[in-house]
Every structure is written in structure tokens, then in C-alpha cells.
Coordinates of C-alpha atoms and ligand atoms in Angstrom, one line a residue:
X1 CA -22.3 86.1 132.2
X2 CA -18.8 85.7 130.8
X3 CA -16.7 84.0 133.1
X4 CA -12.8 84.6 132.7
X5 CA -10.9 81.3 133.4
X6 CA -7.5 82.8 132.2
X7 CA -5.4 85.5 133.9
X8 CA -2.9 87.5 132.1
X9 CA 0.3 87.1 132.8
X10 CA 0.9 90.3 134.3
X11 CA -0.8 93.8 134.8
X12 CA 0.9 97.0 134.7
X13 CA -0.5 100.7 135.0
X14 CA -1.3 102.1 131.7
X15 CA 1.6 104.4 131.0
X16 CA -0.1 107.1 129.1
X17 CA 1.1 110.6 127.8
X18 CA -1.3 112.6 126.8
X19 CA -0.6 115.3 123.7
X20 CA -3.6 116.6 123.2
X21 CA -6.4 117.0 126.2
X22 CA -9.2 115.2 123.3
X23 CA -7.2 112.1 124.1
X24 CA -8.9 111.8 127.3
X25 CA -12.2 110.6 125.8
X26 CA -10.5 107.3 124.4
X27 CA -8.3 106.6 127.9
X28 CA -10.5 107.1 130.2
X29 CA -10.5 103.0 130.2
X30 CA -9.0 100.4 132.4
X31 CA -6.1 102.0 134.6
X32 CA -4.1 98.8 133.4
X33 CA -2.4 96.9 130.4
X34 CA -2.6 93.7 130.7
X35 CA 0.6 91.1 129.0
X36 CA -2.0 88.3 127.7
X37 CA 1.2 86.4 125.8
X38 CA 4.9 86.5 126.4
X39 CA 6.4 83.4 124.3
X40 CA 6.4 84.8 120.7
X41 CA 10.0 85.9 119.1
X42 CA 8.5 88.5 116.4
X43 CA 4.3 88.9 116.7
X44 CA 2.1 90.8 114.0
X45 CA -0.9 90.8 112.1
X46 CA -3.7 90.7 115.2
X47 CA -6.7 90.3 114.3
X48 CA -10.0 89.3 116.6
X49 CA -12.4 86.7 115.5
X50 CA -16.0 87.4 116.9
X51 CA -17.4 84.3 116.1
X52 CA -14.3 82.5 117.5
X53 CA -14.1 84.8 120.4
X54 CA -10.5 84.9 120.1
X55 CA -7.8 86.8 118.7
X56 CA -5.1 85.3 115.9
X57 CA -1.7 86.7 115.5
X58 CA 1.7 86.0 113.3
X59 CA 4.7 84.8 115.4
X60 CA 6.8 85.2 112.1
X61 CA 10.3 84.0 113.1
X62 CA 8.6 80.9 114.5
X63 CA 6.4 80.2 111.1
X64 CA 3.4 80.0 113.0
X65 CA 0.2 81.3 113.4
X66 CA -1.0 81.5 117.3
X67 CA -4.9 82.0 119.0
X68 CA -5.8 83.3 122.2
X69 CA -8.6 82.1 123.5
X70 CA -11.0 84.9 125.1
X71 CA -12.6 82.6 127.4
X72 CA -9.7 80.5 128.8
X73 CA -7.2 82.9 128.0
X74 CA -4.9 80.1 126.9
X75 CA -2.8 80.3 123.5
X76 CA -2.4 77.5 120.9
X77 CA -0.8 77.1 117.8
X78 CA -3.6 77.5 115.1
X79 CA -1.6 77.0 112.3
X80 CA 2.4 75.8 111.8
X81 CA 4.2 76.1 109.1
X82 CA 2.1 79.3 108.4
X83 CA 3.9 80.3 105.5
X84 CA 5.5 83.1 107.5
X85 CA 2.5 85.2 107.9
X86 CA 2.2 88.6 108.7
X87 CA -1.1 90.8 109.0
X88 CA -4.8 89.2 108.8
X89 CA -8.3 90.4 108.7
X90 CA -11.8 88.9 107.9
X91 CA -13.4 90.0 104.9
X92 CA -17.0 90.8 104.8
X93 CA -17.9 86.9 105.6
X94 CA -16.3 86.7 108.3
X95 CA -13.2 84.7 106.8
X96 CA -10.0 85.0 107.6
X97 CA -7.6 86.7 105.0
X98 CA -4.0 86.4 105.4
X99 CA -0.5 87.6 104.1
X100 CA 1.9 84.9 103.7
X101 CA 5.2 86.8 103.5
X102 CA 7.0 83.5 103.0
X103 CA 4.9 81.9 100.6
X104 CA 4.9 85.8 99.0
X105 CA 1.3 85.1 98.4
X106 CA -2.3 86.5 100.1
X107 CA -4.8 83.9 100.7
X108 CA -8.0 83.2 102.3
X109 CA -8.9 80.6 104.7
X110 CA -12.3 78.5 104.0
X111 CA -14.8 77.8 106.3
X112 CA -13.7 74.2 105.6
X113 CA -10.4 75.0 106.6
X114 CA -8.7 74.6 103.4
X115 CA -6.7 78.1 101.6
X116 CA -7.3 79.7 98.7
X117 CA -4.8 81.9 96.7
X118 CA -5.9 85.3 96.2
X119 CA -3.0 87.0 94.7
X120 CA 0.9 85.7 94.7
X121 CA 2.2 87.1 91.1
X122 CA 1.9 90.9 89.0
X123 CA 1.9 90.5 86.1
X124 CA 3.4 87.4 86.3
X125 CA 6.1 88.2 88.4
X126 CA 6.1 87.1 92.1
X127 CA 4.8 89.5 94.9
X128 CA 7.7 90.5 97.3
X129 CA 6.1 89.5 100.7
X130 CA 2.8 90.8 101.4
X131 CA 2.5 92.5 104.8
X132 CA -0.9 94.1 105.9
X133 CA -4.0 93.7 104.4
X134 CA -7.6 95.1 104.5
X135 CA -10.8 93.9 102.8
X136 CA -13.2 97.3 102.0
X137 CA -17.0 97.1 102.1
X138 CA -17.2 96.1 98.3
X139 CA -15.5 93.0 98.9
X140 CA -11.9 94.5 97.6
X141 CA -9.3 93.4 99.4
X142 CA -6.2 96.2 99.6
X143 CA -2.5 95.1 100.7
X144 CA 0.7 96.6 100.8
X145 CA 3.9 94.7 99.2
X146 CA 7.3 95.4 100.8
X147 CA 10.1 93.1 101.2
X148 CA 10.2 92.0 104.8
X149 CA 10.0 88.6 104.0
X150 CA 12.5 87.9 101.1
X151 CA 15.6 90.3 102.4
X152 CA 16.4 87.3 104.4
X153 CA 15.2 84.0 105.8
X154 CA 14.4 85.2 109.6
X155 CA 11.0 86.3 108.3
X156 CA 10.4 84.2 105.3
X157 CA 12.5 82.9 102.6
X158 CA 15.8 84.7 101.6
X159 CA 15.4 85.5 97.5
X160 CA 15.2 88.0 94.8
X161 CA 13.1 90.4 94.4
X162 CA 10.9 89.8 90.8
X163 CA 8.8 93.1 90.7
X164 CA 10.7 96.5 90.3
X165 CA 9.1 98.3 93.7
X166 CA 7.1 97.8 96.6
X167 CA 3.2 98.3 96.0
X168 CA 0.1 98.9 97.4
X169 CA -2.1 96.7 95.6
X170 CA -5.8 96.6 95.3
X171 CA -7.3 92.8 94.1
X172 CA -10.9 92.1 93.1
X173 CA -11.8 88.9 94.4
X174 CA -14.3 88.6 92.0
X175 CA -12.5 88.6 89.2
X176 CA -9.2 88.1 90.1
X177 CA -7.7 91.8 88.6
X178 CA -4.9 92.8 90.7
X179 CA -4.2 96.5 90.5
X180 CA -1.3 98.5 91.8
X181 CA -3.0 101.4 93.4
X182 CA 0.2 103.3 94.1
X183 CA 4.0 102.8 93.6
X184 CA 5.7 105.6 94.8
X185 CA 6.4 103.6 98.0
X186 CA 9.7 103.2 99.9
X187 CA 8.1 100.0 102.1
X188 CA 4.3 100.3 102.2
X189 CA 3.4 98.8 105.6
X190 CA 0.2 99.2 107.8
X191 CA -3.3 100.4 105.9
X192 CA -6.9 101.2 107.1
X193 CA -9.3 102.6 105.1
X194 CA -11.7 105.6 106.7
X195 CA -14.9 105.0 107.7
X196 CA -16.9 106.1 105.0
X197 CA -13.9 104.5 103.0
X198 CA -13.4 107.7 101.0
X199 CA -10.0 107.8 102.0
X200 CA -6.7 105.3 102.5
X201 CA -4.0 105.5 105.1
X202 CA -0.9 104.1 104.4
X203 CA 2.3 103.5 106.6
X204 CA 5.6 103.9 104.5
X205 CA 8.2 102.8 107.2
X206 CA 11.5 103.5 106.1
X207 CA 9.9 106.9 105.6
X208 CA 8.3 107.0 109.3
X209 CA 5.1 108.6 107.8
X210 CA 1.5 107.8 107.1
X211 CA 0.4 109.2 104.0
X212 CA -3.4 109.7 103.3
X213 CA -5.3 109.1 99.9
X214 CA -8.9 109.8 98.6
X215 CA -10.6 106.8 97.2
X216 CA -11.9 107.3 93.9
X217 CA -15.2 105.6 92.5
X218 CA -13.2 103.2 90.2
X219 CA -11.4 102.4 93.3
X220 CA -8.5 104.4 92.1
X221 CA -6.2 106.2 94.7
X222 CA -5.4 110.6 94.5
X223 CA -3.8 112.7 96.5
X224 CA -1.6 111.0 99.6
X225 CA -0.6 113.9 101.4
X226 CA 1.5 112.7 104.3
X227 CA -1.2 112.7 107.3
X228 CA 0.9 112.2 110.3
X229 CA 4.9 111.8 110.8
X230 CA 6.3 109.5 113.3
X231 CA 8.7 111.1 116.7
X232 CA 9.0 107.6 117.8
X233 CA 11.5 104.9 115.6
X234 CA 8.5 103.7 112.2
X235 CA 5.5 103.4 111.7
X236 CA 4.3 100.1 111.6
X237 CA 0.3 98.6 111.5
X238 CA -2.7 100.9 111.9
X239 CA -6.3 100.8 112.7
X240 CA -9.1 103.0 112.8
X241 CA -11.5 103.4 116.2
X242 CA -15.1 104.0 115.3
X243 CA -14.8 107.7 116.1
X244 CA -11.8 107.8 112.7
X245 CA -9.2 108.5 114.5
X246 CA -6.0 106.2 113.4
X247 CA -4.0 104.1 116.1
X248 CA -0.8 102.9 115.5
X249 CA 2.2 100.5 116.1
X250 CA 5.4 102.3 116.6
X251 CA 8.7 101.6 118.7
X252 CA 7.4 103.0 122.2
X253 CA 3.9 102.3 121.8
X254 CA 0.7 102.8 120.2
X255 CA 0.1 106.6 119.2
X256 CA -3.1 107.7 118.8
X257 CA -3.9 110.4 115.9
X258 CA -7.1 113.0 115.8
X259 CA -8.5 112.5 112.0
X260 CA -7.2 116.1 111.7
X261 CA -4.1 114.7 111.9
X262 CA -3.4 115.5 115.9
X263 CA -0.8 113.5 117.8
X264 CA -3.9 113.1 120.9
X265 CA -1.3 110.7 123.2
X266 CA 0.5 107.4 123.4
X267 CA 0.2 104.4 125.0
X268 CA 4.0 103.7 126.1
X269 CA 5.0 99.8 125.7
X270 CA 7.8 98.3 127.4
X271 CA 8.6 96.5 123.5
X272 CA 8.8 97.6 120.0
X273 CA 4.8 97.4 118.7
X274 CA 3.9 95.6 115.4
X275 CA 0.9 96.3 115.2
X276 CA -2.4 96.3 116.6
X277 CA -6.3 95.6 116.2
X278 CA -9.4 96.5 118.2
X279 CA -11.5 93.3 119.5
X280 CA -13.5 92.0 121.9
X281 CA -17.4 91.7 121.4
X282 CA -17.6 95.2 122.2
X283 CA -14.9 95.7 120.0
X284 CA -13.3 98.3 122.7
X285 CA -10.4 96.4 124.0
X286 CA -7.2 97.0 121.8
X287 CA -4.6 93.6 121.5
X288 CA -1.4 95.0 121.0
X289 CA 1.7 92.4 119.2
X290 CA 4.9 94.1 120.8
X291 CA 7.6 91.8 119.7
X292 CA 7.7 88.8 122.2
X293 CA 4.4 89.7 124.1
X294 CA 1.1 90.3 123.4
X295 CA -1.0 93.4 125.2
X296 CA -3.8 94.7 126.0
X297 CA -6.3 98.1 127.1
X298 CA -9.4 98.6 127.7
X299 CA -10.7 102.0 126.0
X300 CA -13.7 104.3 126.3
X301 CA -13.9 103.9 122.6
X302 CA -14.5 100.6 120.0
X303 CA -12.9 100.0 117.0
X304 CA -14.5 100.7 113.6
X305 CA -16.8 97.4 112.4
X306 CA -15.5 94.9 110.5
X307 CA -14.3 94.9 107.8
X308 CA -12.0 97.8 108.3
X309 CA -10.5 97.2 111.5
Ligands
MG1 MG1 3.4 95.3 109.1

């Protein structure tokens, strides 16, 4: 049996509005939200580690990189300076892949410990600031390229912007061919792929949309219909749940979208979300970065497997 040494800082009643009655099957959950983390000036990029049972997140302003610790339910620093990153994930191996918005780069951490550079220039030109990232069942690894990090040094390093727009890129690992999969972005943001990975959801922020692509066989992108519109502030990270429907980070909370498209209801958070991942070993407990703190809820779904979500 797990025991839990650590107790969250604080527990408030889940403050739920519910759009559409189908959003009952996903909150019938904990009755609470629990604030695991209140120290941070500017959290993103959550991802949960099984194999660490913990969950690593970007404190950006700070430059650091910060772990909860299921068990304890203490935080550390894991990594400082971090090269100002933003949004993680594991690839198919389990390692941790990470946008480094200051460094403008996206690189992946070794079992060793040391970092390998993916991607930092196109076409020899540097990358703005990669933000999100997600790694796709083929071993692709997909990431969006707005400025965030370069339009001043709160979130990276103040500089000029090399490339002409802000991409969504798609990088072979293999063999190290970068693609831009679309550039008709204002600030790609947040991405999750479906979960037969036939399609791509993509926040554009400034926009307050997600847009939604099909995935071609050469990996190329068509279509990108706008899928859902946001009613609260922008869009920011998304995630799918193992039933496909899209969660995601926006300025009162985490909205939760039928695969139809559906607003189904909101979870309403007393800070502006990030963004968000599902963890946990059931994978059914969503960690929520919301500016300074870190949340989360307890659902009566689980997130789609790794390495989507
Ligand atoms: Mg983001």
C-alpha cells in the first residue's frame, strides 16, 4: 500500500460548471482540488514521470525546473539554470524531452543525466523559443515555436527574432530533418495529437482557438479547421484523456472539450492555468500549473498513454 507522507497545502471544493450533462462521466471524481505547490512565479510544462513517480514542471521566471515527489509530496529543484524551460514530455523511452525557451533550443535528457540537442536552428536560423512539445508513436517529436521567450528577458533571453514566423515543427530524431508542418500561425502554443494520432490539435493563443489537423502518412499536416474557440482569456497547453476528449489550460481554469468539439464543463481555478498533464500511476489525477501554484483533481477518467499525454 502507498502511503502519503505529504499533505497538500490546501483543499478546496472542486468548483465545477458543467456545459454539457456528458461532462459528468469525467467529474464524478474527488469532491476536492488539492494546491500541491504554491512557491512558483510563472509554472508550465507538467509532465508526470511514472518511473520517478513524480511530476516535473517549468517555473520559468525563476530558470528552474522543479519535481514533486508523489510519495513525500515535497518539491525540489531538479534542475537550475534550466535554460528557461517551458513544456516537457517523455518520448517513447521514457526520457524526458524538453523545450528550452531561453536556450531557444529542444533537447532531451539521458538516462545518464547529460542533454542532447534535438533541434535549436531552421535552416540555419535560430528557433524563436520552443514552447510545448509532444513525441508521436513513431518516435517524431512535434513542437510549436512562438516567441515567449525572446520578446523579453522575464521568460528567457530578450533578442531578435531569426526565422520569419512562428511554426509548428515536426523533427525526426532519427535523422535529424526538421520540418515545418504549418506556418500560418499567430503564436502556436499547446499540441496533442489524437489517439489514433490521425489528427493534431493545436492552440494558437493570440487567436484564442484550437485548430485541428489530419495527419498525413508522410507525417504531413491538412485541413486545421478551428476545433474549439476559447470564452475564457487564451488558450494555453492541452492534453488528451483516454476517452479523446481535449483538456485545456485557460485563464479561469481547465475546459474540458467533447472530441465533437463540445464545451462538456470547466474546472474553475483561482489563477490563470498554463497548462496541464494527466499523471499518477493510474494516470487519472490531472496536475494543473496555474501561475504561482500547482493543482490537482481526481477524475473518473485517465489520461491517454504515453507518449501523447
Ligand atoms: Mg505553452
Amino acid at each position: 500500500m502507498t502511503v502519503m507522507l505529504g499533505d497538500p497545502i490546501e483543499r478546496r471544493r472542486a468548483d465545477l460548471v458543467t456545459v454539457d450533462e456528458r461532462f459528468a462521466l469525467v467529474a464524478r471524481g474527488d469532491e476536492n482540488v488539492e494546491r500541491l505547490y504554491a512557491g512558483g512565479r510563472w509554472l508550465e510544462g507538467p509532465v508526470y514521470v511514472p518511473a520517478w513517480r513524480c511530476l516535473l514542471f517549468s517555473d520559468i521566471p525563476n530558470d528552474r525546473i522543479l519535481r514533486w515527489d508523489e510519495v513525500s509530496g515535497t518539491v525540489s529543484i531538479f534542475r537550475q539554470p534550466a535554460g528557461y524551460t517551458n513544456g516537457h514530455t517523455l518520448d517513447g523511452l521514457g526520457r524526458l524531452v524538453s523545450c528550452e525557451q531561453g536556450n531557444r533550443r529542444v533537447t532531451r535528457t539521458e538516462a545518464d543525466g547529460s542533454i542532447t540537442v534535438l533541434a535549436d536552428r531552421y535552416d540555419g536560423l535560430r528557433l524563436n523559443s520552443p514552447n510545448d512539445v509532444v513525441v508521436r508513436r513513431d518516435g517524431s517529436i512535434w513542437f510549436t515555436d512562438p516567441p515567449y521567450g525572446i520578446t523579453s528577458d522575464y521568460e528567457g533571453h530578450k533578442a531578435e527574432q531569426e526565422l520569419a514566423g512562428c511554426h509548428v515543427y515536426r523533427l525526426d530524431p532519427s535523422t535529424g530533418e526538421l520540418r515545418i508542418v504549418a506556418d500560418d500561425f499567430a503564436r502556436p502554443n499547446g499540441l496533442a495529437f489524437s489517439l489514433d494520432e490521425s489528427q493534431l490539435y493545436v492552440v494558437d493563443t493570440p487567436r484564442k482557438h484550437i485548430r485541428r489537423f489530419d495527419v498525413k502518412d508522410d507525417g504531413r499536416l491538412a485541413g486545421g479547421d478551428v476545433f474549439a474557440p476559447c470564452e475564457a482569456g487564451v488558450f494555453d497547453g492541452i492534453r488528451m484523456d483516454a476517452d479523446g476528449r481535449v483538456w485545456a489550460a485557460t485563464h479561469e481554469g481547465v475546459h474540458c472539450f467533447d472530441p465533437d468539439g463540445t464545451l462538456l464543463g470547466k474546472l474553475l481555478i483561482p489563477e490563470v492555468v498554463s497548462n496541464i498533464c494527466f499523471g499518477g500511476p493510474k494516470r487519472n489525477r490531472l496536475f494543473i500549473c496555474a501561475t504561482t501554484s500547482v493543482y490537482s483533481w481526481l477524475l473518473t477518467t485517465n489520461g491517454a498513454p504515453q507518449p501523447y499525454s
